[in-house]
Amino acid sequence: MSNSIPNIKSYEESYSNFSWDIPRTELGYSDGNTINIGEYCSDRICKLGYADKLALIWEGFTGEVRKFTFNDIRVFANTIANFLKNLGLNPGDRVCLFMDKVSELYFGFLGILKMGGIAQPLFSAFGPESLFTRLDDAKTSAIITQKKHLHKVRATINDLPSLKHIIVVDDDGTKPLKEREIAFHMEKEERIEKFDSYPSKAETPSVLHYTSGTTGKPKGAQHVHYSIISQYISAKYALDLKEDDIYWCTADPGWVTGTSYGIIGAWANGVTQCVLDAGFKAENWYKFIEKHKVTVWYSAPTAIRAIMKEGNEIVKKFNLSSLRHLASVGEPLNAEAVIWSKEVFGLPFHDTYWQTETGSIVVSNYPEMKIKPGSMGKPFPGITAAIVDLKTFLPIEKKGIVGMIALKPGWPAMFRTYWNNEETYNNKFKNGWYLSGDRASIDEDGYYWFVGRDDDVINTAGHLVGPFEIESALLEHPAVAESAIVGKPDPVNMEVVKAFIALKPGNDPTKMLELEIMNFIRKKLSALAMPQEIEFVDSLPKTRSGKIMRRVLRAKEWGEENGDISTLENDM
Ligand code: WT7
C-alpha cells in the first residue's frame, strides 16, 4: 500500500497559498514553451527515468491481461501519430476515437495529440445518429474504430464528405474493407521510436468532448493542451495520486472523466493505471481490485449504488486491503453511499464535482479534509467559486441559500469555446462568472451541497442526455406526432429517460408499439437515451408560444409542485 500522508496536508493552507505556478513549475512549464499532452504523458515521464515503469495494466472481457510500460505507450503513441501523419492528416484536424476501452484507444488518444490533431472521443455505444450529429458538427477528418462498430460508421459516411479516413484497429481480413477504410495493426506496424511531436502551445486545441444541452444539438466543448496543468495537479491533490499507486478510473474515455482522469491526470503524474474493458458486475470489479492491487479508485455514484445493492457479504469474499483512497464523480453521491463504503471498505468515497466544460475537478472532498456525507466538498485550490443568484447572477453572501454554482474563468483546463457555437459559449458567462447550470448552496463551513440542474438535461447513470436529441429522433418514427422527454427518478441510475408521446391519428397506444419505439431510439442513439418508460398522451402541455413545458411533466414524475404554469396553454 502507498504511504498514507496525503499530498496536501491542509486544504485551507493549500487553498490560500495556491498559485498555478506550483503545477507549472512541477511540470517544467513556463510561458511560451511548447506543451503537448501526448508528449507530457509519455516522453516526459520516460525522460524522468520511468521508461520501464508500468503505465497501463489492461484487462479485457475474456480475462486477458496486457501490461505496457511508459516506454511502450510512448512508442505506440508515436506509431499511431506517424500513421495519421502519413495518411495526410494535418495539425488541427479532428480525429475521432470510436472504440471500446481497448488499448489502442489510449495510445490513439496520445498519438492524435502528438501529431497536433484534435482528439474527439465518442462513446462506442452510440448508434449511427448520435455518431453522425457529432462527426458532422466537428467536420471530423478521420475516425479510429473497431470492426464491431464499423457498421455504425458506414451508416453515416454518405452524408459525411469531410470524413476521409476510417481506421480499423482489429481488421482480420475476413471481410473486405470498403472505400475510405484502412487497417491499422499496433503489433504489425513498424515501431516508431522517435516522433517529433507537434510543437503545440498552451492555447493549441487538444480535445473536443461533446456534451448535451436542453435545446439544439450536442455541443463540442473544446479544450487546449494547457489543460494538463489543471489535470495534473487535481489528480495529485484531489485524487491523491502518488508514485507507487495503482490507480483505477472506471470511466469510459468517451466521456470527459475517462480522458481528464482516465488518461491525462494519472500519466501526467507518472502513475500506473488500470483499465477493465468489460461490462459492469460487482463481483468482477472486486476481483479486478484484488488482482491488480488497486490503491486509488475513481468511480461514479450509479456504480457505487449498484455494488451497494449487491450487499456486504460479497465484499468479504475479496481481499481489498490495497485500497487507500476512493473518489466519485458525475451525479450526486448520496450520504448513504459514503457511510456504506466506510463500513465495508473502511474508506469513504470522496465526492468530486466538475463538468465537461470545466475540464478538471472544481469542487472536491480532499483526503485530509473532514467529509460531510452528501456534500460535494470545497473549491479546488486556484478555483474561485460562488453561489450566484438565479436572476441577478450576483454572488449570494448569505450561507445556506440556493443559487447557481459559478466559477471565475481562468483555470488552465477550462473549455475555450463550444465548437462552432460561440454564441452559446458566450451565454454561459454573466458578470464575469462562468455559470455551471447547476443549483447548490454553501453551508457555514464552506461546503457545497448540490441541489439539482437548472435545465432539462437528464443525468442518467452519470451521463448527460439532452431531451432535444431524443425528441428529434422520435419524430422520425412514423407513429409519433410529438413528444416530451423528461428525467424520472430511479434508485440506481438517479434518473432514467421517460417519454410522453402523442401519437399520429390511426395509431393505437399498444405495448408492442411502446417496445418498438424504445428499440428505435436504442438503435439510433444509444441505450442511455432509450426511454425506460413511455406514457402515451393525447397532447403535451405547452407555453403560449408553443414550447413544450417539460418542467410540468417532470414535476409530476418527482411528485413536486408544478411551479409557474401561468403560461400554460392547455391543462394537463
Ligand atoms: C454535470 C456534468 C465531469 C464529470 C462527469 C460528468 C453533474 C457532476 C457531480 C457531483 C452532483 C454532479 C452536474 C454537472 N455532476 N458531478 N459530484 N454531484 N452532480 O460530466 O457529463 O459534463 O456532466 O454532472 O449536473 O453539471 P458532464
XYZ file of C-alpha atoms and ligand atoms in Angstrom:
599
model
C 0.000 0.000 0.000
C 1.144 3.555 -0.704
C 2.102 5.825 2.142
C -0.844 7.399 3.871
C 0.332 11.006 4.131
C -1.937 12.953 1.766
C -0.389 15.083 -0.975
C -1.968 18.139 0.565
C -1.533 18.313 4.299
C -4.031 21.083 4.859
C -6.781 22.070 2.450
C -7.107 25.570 3.903
C -3.390 26.202 3.644
C -3.185 24.853 0.088
C -6.165 26.906 -0.965
C -4.727 30.140 0.492
C -1.187 29.636 -0.750
C -2.009 28.158 -4.129
C -0.671 29.573 -7.358
C -0.834 27.977 -10.804
C 2.935 28.409 -10.797
C 3.081 25.358 -8.494
C 1.932 22.823 -11.123
C 3.608 24.806 -13.919
C 6.948 24.548 -12.137
C 6.448 20.894 -11.210
C 5.771 20.139 -14.874
C 8.684 22.294 -16.016
C 6.458 24.629 -17.992
C 6.854 28.366 -18.430
C 5.052 30.850 -20.668
C 5.791 30.475 -24.335
C 7.076 26.890 -24.042
C 5.646 24.164 -26.206
C 3.293 21.912 -24.268
C 1.916 18.744 -25.827
C -0.245 16.456 -23.711
C 0.810 13.375 -25.686
C 4.466 14.108 -25.092
C 3.995 15.201 -21.456
C 2.245 11.911 -20.623
C 4.825 9.647 -22.249
C 8.197 11.061 -23.444
C 8.490 13.346 -20.425
C 7.879 10.506 -17.953
C 10.452 8.334 -19.754
C 12.999 11.138 -19.593
C 12.404 11.414 -15.853
C 13.677 7.849 -15.558
C 10.407 5.896 -15.551
C 10.606 4.382 -19.052
C 10.315 0.850 -17.642
C 7.629 1.629 -15.107
C 4.162 0.221 -15.848
C 1.875 2.825 -17.353
C -1.107 0.645 -18.234
C -2.471 -2.620 -16.922
C -5.225 -3.587 -19.324
C -7.733 -6.386 -18.835
C -10.231 -7.482 -21.469
C -13.645 -9.067 -21.036
C -12.168 -12.544 -21.507
C -9.788 -12.000 -18.593
C -6.753 -11.479 -20.827
C -4.266 -9.080 -19.182
C -1.718 -6.954 -21.034
C 0.817 -4.658 -19.472
C 2.533 -1.645 -21.024
C 5.395 0.469 -19.718
C 5.737 4.217 -20.201
C 8.183 3.464 -22.992
C 5.602 1.177 -24.644
C 2.920 3.842 -24.553
C 5.427 6.382 -25.877
C 6.343 4.163 -28.832
C 2.752 3.084 -29.561
C 1.567 6.694 -29.456
C 4.400 7.592 -31.861
C 3.385 4.760 -34.157
C -0.209 5.958 -34.380
C 0.875 9.600 -34.691
C 3.149 8.671 -37.573
C 0.426 6.621 -39.257
C -2.028 9.531 -39.057
C 0.568 11.945 -40.398
C 1.334 9.634 -43.320
C -2.347 9.494 -44.175
C -2.071 13.217 -44.813
C -3.825 14.407 -41.679
C -2.819 17.864 -40.520
C -2.500 19.572 -37.152
C -5.904 20.896 -36.123
C -7.790 18.097 -37.904
C -10.390 16.391 -35.767
C -9.737 12.688 -35.294
C -12.482 10.700 -33.616
C -11.874 7.745 -31.309
C -14.861 5.403 -31.512
C -13.826 2.295 -29.637
C -14.438 0.208 -26.572
C -11.779 0.535 -23.888
C -9.192 -1.341 -25.972
C -5.542 -0.388 -25.569
C -5.444 1.360 -28.975
C -7.897 3.898 -27.609
C -5.355 5.039 -25.030
C -2.374 5.053 -27.412
C -4.542 6.637 -30.104
C -5.524 9.480 -27.792
C -1.875 10.331 -27.103
C -0.951 9.746 -30.760
C -3.554 12.162 -32.110
C -2.316 14.829 -29.710
C 1.303 14.146 -30.626
C 0.638 14.802 -34.292
C -1.231 18.007 -33.422
C -4.701 16.667 -34.155
C -7.757 17.342 -32.016
C -8.908 14.158 -30.289
C -12.673 13.674 -30.421
C -13.586 10.688 -28.240
C -17.104 9.318 -28.665
C -18.824 6.682 -26.559
C -18.687 3.427 -28.533
C -22.256 2.513 -27.582
C -23.573 5.435 -29.618
C -25.809 4.499 -32.534
C -25.386 5.936 -36.049
C -27.472 9.036 -35.454
C -25.656 10.101 -32.268
C -22.404 9.473 -34.089
C -23.432 11.376 -37.204
C -24.546 14.503 -35.323
C -21.169 14.819 -33.634
C -18.972 13.960 -36.635
C -20.953 16.325 -38.814
C -20.704 19.182 -36.327
C -16.944 18.775 -35.886
C -16.313 18.111 -39.594
C -14.145 15.242 -38.430
C -11.437 14.100 -40.876
C -10.731 10.611 -39.560
C -12.196 8.076 -37.192
C -10.357 5.276 -35.417
C -12.659 2.376 -34.676
C -13.090 -1.384 -34.273
C -14.636 -3.891 -36.667
C -17.638 -4.324 -34.378
C -18.548 -0.628 -34.704
C -17.830 -0.326 -38.412
C -21.448 -0.845 -39.477
C -22.472 2.243 -37.491
C -19.743 4.318 -39.104
C -20.689 3.010 -42.558
C -24.297 4.056 -41.952
C -23.206 7.687 -41.596
C -20.500 8.253 -44.174
C -22.566 9.044 -47.254
C -23.555 12.297 -45.599
C -20.076 12.998 -44.234
C -17.868 14.094 -47.136
C -15.267 15.527 -44.746
C -14.646 12.112 -43.135
C -11.770 10.913 -45.282
C -10.274 8.028 -43.307
C -11.824 5.222 -41.315
C -9.064 3.426 -39.457
C -9.853 -0.084 -38.238
C -7.601 -1.354 -35.438
C -8.611 -5.023 -35.481
C -9.262 -5.831 -39.126
C -8.590 -9.530 -39.713
C -9.122 -9.523 -43.454
C -12.200 -11.737 -43.293
C -14.437 -9.064 -44.747
C -13.069 -6.668 -47.338
C -12.710 -3.076 -46.243
C -14.600 -0.501 -48.230
C -13.779 2.893 -49.635
C -12.052 5.271 -47.201
C -11.368 2.357 -44.801
C -7.859 1.308 -43.845
C -6.463 -1.258 -41.425
C -4.015 -0.374 -38.674
C -2.347 -3.058 -36.544
C -0.481 -1.879 -33.489
C 1.590 -5.057 -33.378
C 2.351 -5.252 -37.093
C 3.224 -1.628 -37.742
C 6.852 -0.623 -37.699
C 7.613 0.705 -34.183
C 8.341 4.395 -34.349
C 10.964 5.076 -31.688
C 11.254 8.758 -32.437
C 8.480 11.060 -33.488
C 8.749 14.826 -33.431
C 5.590 15.885 -31.653
C 3.702 18.847 -32.982
C 5.043 21.894 -31.115
C 1.689 22.822 -29.638
C 1.445 25.817 -27.362
C -0.709 26.342 -24.285
C -3.711 27.509 -26.314
C -3.487 24.904 -29.096
C -6.752 22.883 -29.250
C -6.381 19.369 -27.859
C -9.612 17.546 -27.064
C -13.185 18.013 -28.232
C -15.776 16.420 -25.933
C -19.448 16.546 -26.859
C -21.963 17.270 -24.139
C -25.726 17.615 -24.205
C -27.782 20.727 -23.573
C -31.514 21.309 -23.299
C -32.004 22.729 -26.743
C -30.258 22.174 -30.029
C -27.618 19.672 -30.954
C -24.923 18.407 -28.566
C -22.161 20.956 -28.091
C -18.457 20.288 -28.530
C -16.545 21.619 -25.531
C -13.150 22.493 -26.905
C -10.111 22.101 -24.670
C -6.452 23.074 -25.091
C -3.092 21.483 -24.295
C -2.649 23.793 -21.291
C -5.435 21.814 -19.554
C -2.833 19.310 -18.400
C -1.679 21.844 -15.770
C -5.071 21.516 -14.011
C -5.482 17.804 -14.642
C -2.032 17.018 -13.295
C -2.413 18.965 -10.055
C -6.014 17.927 -9.360
C -5.134 14.250 -9.870
C -2.415 14.840 -7.305
C -4.359 16.900 -4.766
C -7.944 15.677 -5.082
C -7.381 12.045 -6.146
C -4.173 11.987 -4.086
C -2.178 10.091 -6.723
C 1.349 9.142 -5.697
C 4.286 7.473 -7.349
C 3.580 3.898 -6.255
C -0.174 3.917 -6.756
C -2.159 1.519 -8.902
C -4.981 3.743 -9.985
C -8.302 2.709 -11.484
C -10.672 5.189 -13.097
C -13.763 3.295 -14.196
C -14.939 5.938 -16.675
C -15.001 5.433 -20.432
C -12.870 7.942 -22.388
C -15.977 8.690 -24.462
C -16.796 10.982 -21.525
C -14.564 13.627 -20.041
C -13.744 11.760 -16.800
C -12.239 8.997 -18.907
C -9.782 11.381 -20.591
C -9.036 14.035 -17.934
C -8.560 11.407 -15.201
C -8.619 8.085 -17.092
C -5.656 9.134 -19.258
C -4.111 12.558 -18.660
C -4.244 13.050 -14.871
C -2.578 9.752 -13.996
C 0.036 9.667 -16.747
C 0.991 13.313 -16.260
C 1.880 12.183 -12.716
C 3.729 9.103 -13.997
C 1.249 6.850 -12.182
C 0.326 3.296 -13.220
C -3.314 2.987 -14.172
C -5.526 0.037 -14.975
C -8.372 -0.369 -17.392
C -11.094 -3.005 -17.386
C -12.717 -3.372 -20.781
C -15.697 -5.360 -19.570
C -19.289 -4.737 -18.558
C -20.257 -3.824 -15.053
C -20.651 -6.542 -12.422
C -19.807 -6.030 -8.742
C -18.011 -9.348 -8.374
C -15.799 -8.681 -11.395
C -14.929 -5.261 -10.085
C -13.879 -6.557 -6.678
C -11.891 -9.313 -8.360
C -10.164 -6.709 -10.511
C -9.225 -4.588 -7.475
C -7.888 -7.638 -5.666
C -5.957 -8.985 -8.652
C -4.226 -5.753 -9.616
C -3.946 -4.380 -6.065
C -5.715 -1.163 -6.908
C -4.912 1.598 -4.416
C -6.922 4.567 -5.711
C -10.354 4.046 -7.215
C -12.299 6.788 -9.024
C -15.858 5.837 -9.906
C -19.432 7.098 -10.134
C -22.487 7.062 -7.847
C -24.511 4.784 -10.136
C -21.806 2.132 -9.942
C -21.462 2.606 -6.198
C -25.234 2.259 -5.690
C -25.216 -0.848 -7.886
C -22.485 -2.582 -5.869
C -24.167 -1.446 -2.685
C -27.293 -3.279 -3.811
C -25.288 -6.485 -4.135
C -24.668 -6.364 -0.412
C -21.842 -6.644 2.115
C -21.273 -10.403 2.057
C -19.823 -10.435 -1.442
C -17.258 -7.779 -0.473
C -15.909 -10.101 2.220
C -15.011 -12.725 -0.392
C -12.222 -10.494 -1.671
C -9.065 -9.014 -0.261
C -9.459 -5.328 -0.969
C -6.853 -4.146 1.510
C -4.782 -2.485 -1.229
C -7.393 0.295 -1.489
C -6.427 3.531 0.228
C -8.437 6.305 -1.447
C -11.878 6.308 -3.083
C -13.461 9.107 -5.099
C -16.610 9.634 -7.114
C -17.991 11.981 -9.770
C -20.853 12.543 -12.150
C -24.002 12.742 -10.070
C -24.999 13.472 -6.505
C -23.303 10.982 -4.196
C -25.830 10.036 -1.541
C -24.796 10.265 2.092
C -25.800 6.584 2.493
C -23.253 5.543 -0.134
C -20.470 7.378 1.712
C -21.447 5.819 5.024
C -21.778 2.365 3.448
C -18.369 2.485 1.798
C -16.801 3.466 5.096
C -18.423 0.453 6.663
C -17.472 -2.135 4.044
C -14.174 -0.823 2.648
C -13.124 1.084 5.752
C -12.854 4.120 3.459
C -15.407 6.743 2.458
C -15.977 7.740 -1.166
C -14.815 11.330 -1.694
C -17.241 13.230 -3.886
C -15.783 15.446 -6.603
C -17.744 17.860 -8.763
C -16.950 19.161 -12.240
C -18.211 19.166 -15.818
C -17.114 18.510 -19.392
C -16.735 22.289 -19.667
C -14.557 22.694 -16.571
C -12.136 20.009 -17.822
C -10.943 19.258 -14.305
C -12.260 18.900 -10.750
C -13.506 22.237 -9.385
C -15.103 21.228 -6.066
C -13.972 18.237 -4.058
C -13.518 16.427 -0.775
C -9.783 16.167 -0.117
C -8.160 13.208 1.645
C -7.217 15.153 4.754
C -10.489 17.088 4.982
C -13.450 16.056 7.111
C -16.168 14.679 4.863
C -19.746 15.737 5.372
C -21.599 12.863 3.703
C -23.825 14.238 0.935
C -21.707 17.346 0.334
C -19.539 17.841 -2.757
C -16.798 19.424 -0.673
C -14.938 22.696 -1.272
C -13.440 24.558 -4.251
C -10.180 23.274 -5.644
C -7.094 25.424 -4.934
C -6.820 28.027 -7.695
C -10.571 27.955 -8.331
C -12.744 30.871 -7.219
C -16.285 29.594 -6.840
C -19.511 31.158 -5.627
C -23.228 30.634 -5.485
C -24.903 33.336 -7.566
C -28.490 34.492 -7.564
C -30.560 32.775 -10.275
C -31.867 36.087 -11.607
C -29.168 38.712 -10.969
C -26.171 36.355 -11.258
C -24.515 38.170 -8.373
C -22.837 36.178 -5.591
C -25.062 35.370 -2.621
C -23.080 36.094 0.517
C -25.569 34.589 2.948
C -24.940 30.912 3.694
C -27.467 28.189 3.009
C -29.251 29.968 0.154
C -29.734 28.036 -3.067
C -28.382 29.626 -6.241
C -26.248 28.652 -9.184
C -22.686 27.382 -8.930
C -20.498 29.962 -10.689
C -16.758 29.921 -11.303
C -14.280 32.710 -12.080
C -12.841 31.883 -15.512
C -9.113 31.400 -15.928
C -8.048 27.980 -14.641
C -5.984 26.027 -17.208
C -8.430 23.187 -18.002
C -11.464 25.333 -18.651
C -13.006 24.848 -22.116
C -12.176 27.626 -24.566
C -15.362 27.573 -26.620
C -18.141 25.369 -27.946
C -17.104 24.171 -31.376
C -18.712 26.382 -33.995
C -21.036 27.826 -31.411
C -19.533 30.956 -29.909
C -22.959 32.359 -29.078
C -23.934 29.510 -26.745
C -20.475 29.763 -25.214
C -20.874 33.497 -24.555
C -24.258 32.891 -22.959
C -22.564 30.810 -20.265
C -20.969 33.953 -18.790
C -22.618 36.679 -16.704
C -20.984 39.430 -14.626
C -17.573 37.860 -15.133
C -18.675 34.433 -13.873
C -18.908 31.141 -15.747
C -22.377 29.737 -14.999
C -22.386 25.997 -14.412
C -26.126 25.471 -14.832
C -26.193 23.566 -11.510
C -28.003 24.701 -8.384
C -26.382 24.335 -4.970
C -25.863 26.073 -1.638
C -22.840 26.642 0.629
C -23.034 25.894 4.349
C -21.468 27.747 7.295
C -18.235 25.769 6.927
C -17.881 26.493 3.211
C -19.057 23.049 1.999
C -21.045 22.883 -1.268
C -24.343 20.989 -1.367
C -25.761 20.014 -4.754
C -29.454 20.676 -5.324
C -30.127 19.952 -8.986
C -29.600 21.043 -12.544
C -31.082 24.320 -13.642
C -32.141 22.967 -17.045
C -33.974 19.991 -18.574
C -30.879 17.899 -19.209
C -31.207 14.381 -17.810
C -28.389 12.838 -15.791
C -28.764 9.094 -16.167
C -26.076 6.922 -14.586
C -23.766 9.947 -14.561
C -24.204 10.637 -18.278
C -25.965 13.692 -19.583
C -28.722 13.138 -22.116
C -30.321 16.071 -23.888
C -34.113 15.860 -24.306
C -33.944 17.603 -27.675
C -31.828 14.907 -29.309
C -34.285 12.184 -28.265
C -37.363 14.214 -29.172
C -35.898 14.897 -32.627
C -35.135 11.219 -33.163
C -38.654 10.269 -32.022
C -40.133 12.485 -34.714
C -38.589 10.167 -37.265
C -40.766 7.320 -36.023
C -43.827 7.066 -38.270
C -46.309 6.786 -35.372
C -45.054 9.739 -33.308
C -46.738 13.136 -33.632
C -44.870 14.872 -30.833
C -43.069 14.030 -27.632
C -41.527 15.380 -24.462
C -38.564 13.784 -22.735
C -38.008 14.140 -19.006
C -35.944 12.515 -16.267
C -37.775 10.158 -13.922
C -36.339 9.190 -10.526
C -34.537 5.861 -10.358
C -32.950 4.234 -7.305
C -29.732 3.200 -9.076
C -29.297 5.447 -12.120
C -30.628 8.515 -10.296
C -32.700 9.391 -13.348
C -33.876 7.440 -16.355
C -35.403 8.734 -19.561
C -39.180 8.903 -19.708
C -41.067 9.817 -22.882
C -44.508 11.385 -23.118
C -45.724 10.702 -26.621
C -48.733 11.896 -28.589
C -49.425 9.545 -31.488
C -50.462 10.402 -35.008
C -54.098 9.551 -35.787
C -54.631 5.913 -36.660
C -52.007 4.556 -34.234
C -53.015 2.668 -31.120
C -51.003 3.023 -27.917
C -50.169 -0.665 -27.612
C -47.439 -2.412 -25.630
C -45.941 -3.548 -28.940
C -45.664 0.000 -30.196
C -44.100 1.057 -26.910
C -41.363 -1.569 -27.229
C -40.860 -0.761 -30.871
C -40.325 2.919 -30.097
C -37.908 2.105 -27.281
C -35.864 -0.067 -29.594
C -35.980 2.570 -32.300
C -34.213 5.035 -30.001
C -31.776 2.491 -28.593
C -30.574 1.631 -32.093
C -30.472 5.180 -33.414
C -28.977 6.916 -30.382
C -27.923 4.602 -27.550
C -29.178 2.529 -24.652
C -28.684 5.560 -22.392
C -31.075 7.652 -24.454
C -33.684 4.880 -24.731
C -36.860 5.744 -22.793
C -37.286 3.279 -19.933
C -40.910 4.253 -19.817
C -43.355 5.625 -22.360
C -46.602 7.314 -21.463
C -48.970 7.886 -24.358
C -50.890 11.147 -24.032
C -53.432 12.988 -26.158
C -51.471 16.215 -26.121
C -48.499 17.834 -24.363
C -48.557 20.874 -22.078
C -47.249 23.918 -23.948
C -46.453 27.552 -23.373
C -48.414 30.174 -25.282
C -45.562 30.344 -27.750
C -45.863 26.612 -28.372
C -42.837 25.409 -26.394
C -43.342 22.088 -24.656
C -43.263 22.534 -20.878
C -41.114 19.620 -19.810
C -40.944 21.183 -16.346
C -44.586 20.373 -15.681
C -44.224 16.771 -16.784
C -41.030 16.402 -14.828
C -42.565 17.806 -11.641
C -45.274 15.170 -11.864
C -42.667 12.398 -12.024
C -40.836 13.745 -8.984
C -44.003 14.454 -7.022
C -43.226 18.167 -6.951
C -45.342 21.264 -7.363
C -45.862 22.331 -10.952
C -44.082 25.624 -10.457
C -45.087 28.575 -12.589
C -47.663 27.343 -15.074
C -49.202 30.713 -15.836
C -48.134 30.480 -19.444
C -49.578 27.017 -19.952
C -51.864 26.779 -22.933
C -53.758 23.629 -22.105
C -54.490 21.847 -18.852
C -52.754 18.611 -18.025
C -22.866 17.517 -14.737
C -21.669 17.474 -15.649
C -17.115 15.747 -15.277
C -17.716 14.694 -14.578
C -18.582 13.808 -15.411
C -19.849 14.454 -15.875
C -23.446 16.632 -12.673
C -21.108 16.086 -11.834
C -21.472 15.894 -9.708
C -21.483 15.724 -8.300
C -23.787 16.214 -8.329
C -22.694 16.216 -10.346
C -23.753 18.126 -12.695
C -22.792 18.636 -13.758
N -22.431 16.319 -11.663
N -20.524 15.819 -10.672
N -20.376 15.404 -7.627
N -22.665 15.891 -7.661
N -23.843 16.370 -9.661
O -19.561 15.493 -16.786
O -21.308 14.991 -18.480
O -20.321 17.304 -18.309
O -21.849 16.408 -16.539
O -22.932 16.311 -13.968
O -25.072 18.331 -13.080
O -23.182 19.859 -14.347
P -20.755 16.056 -17.619
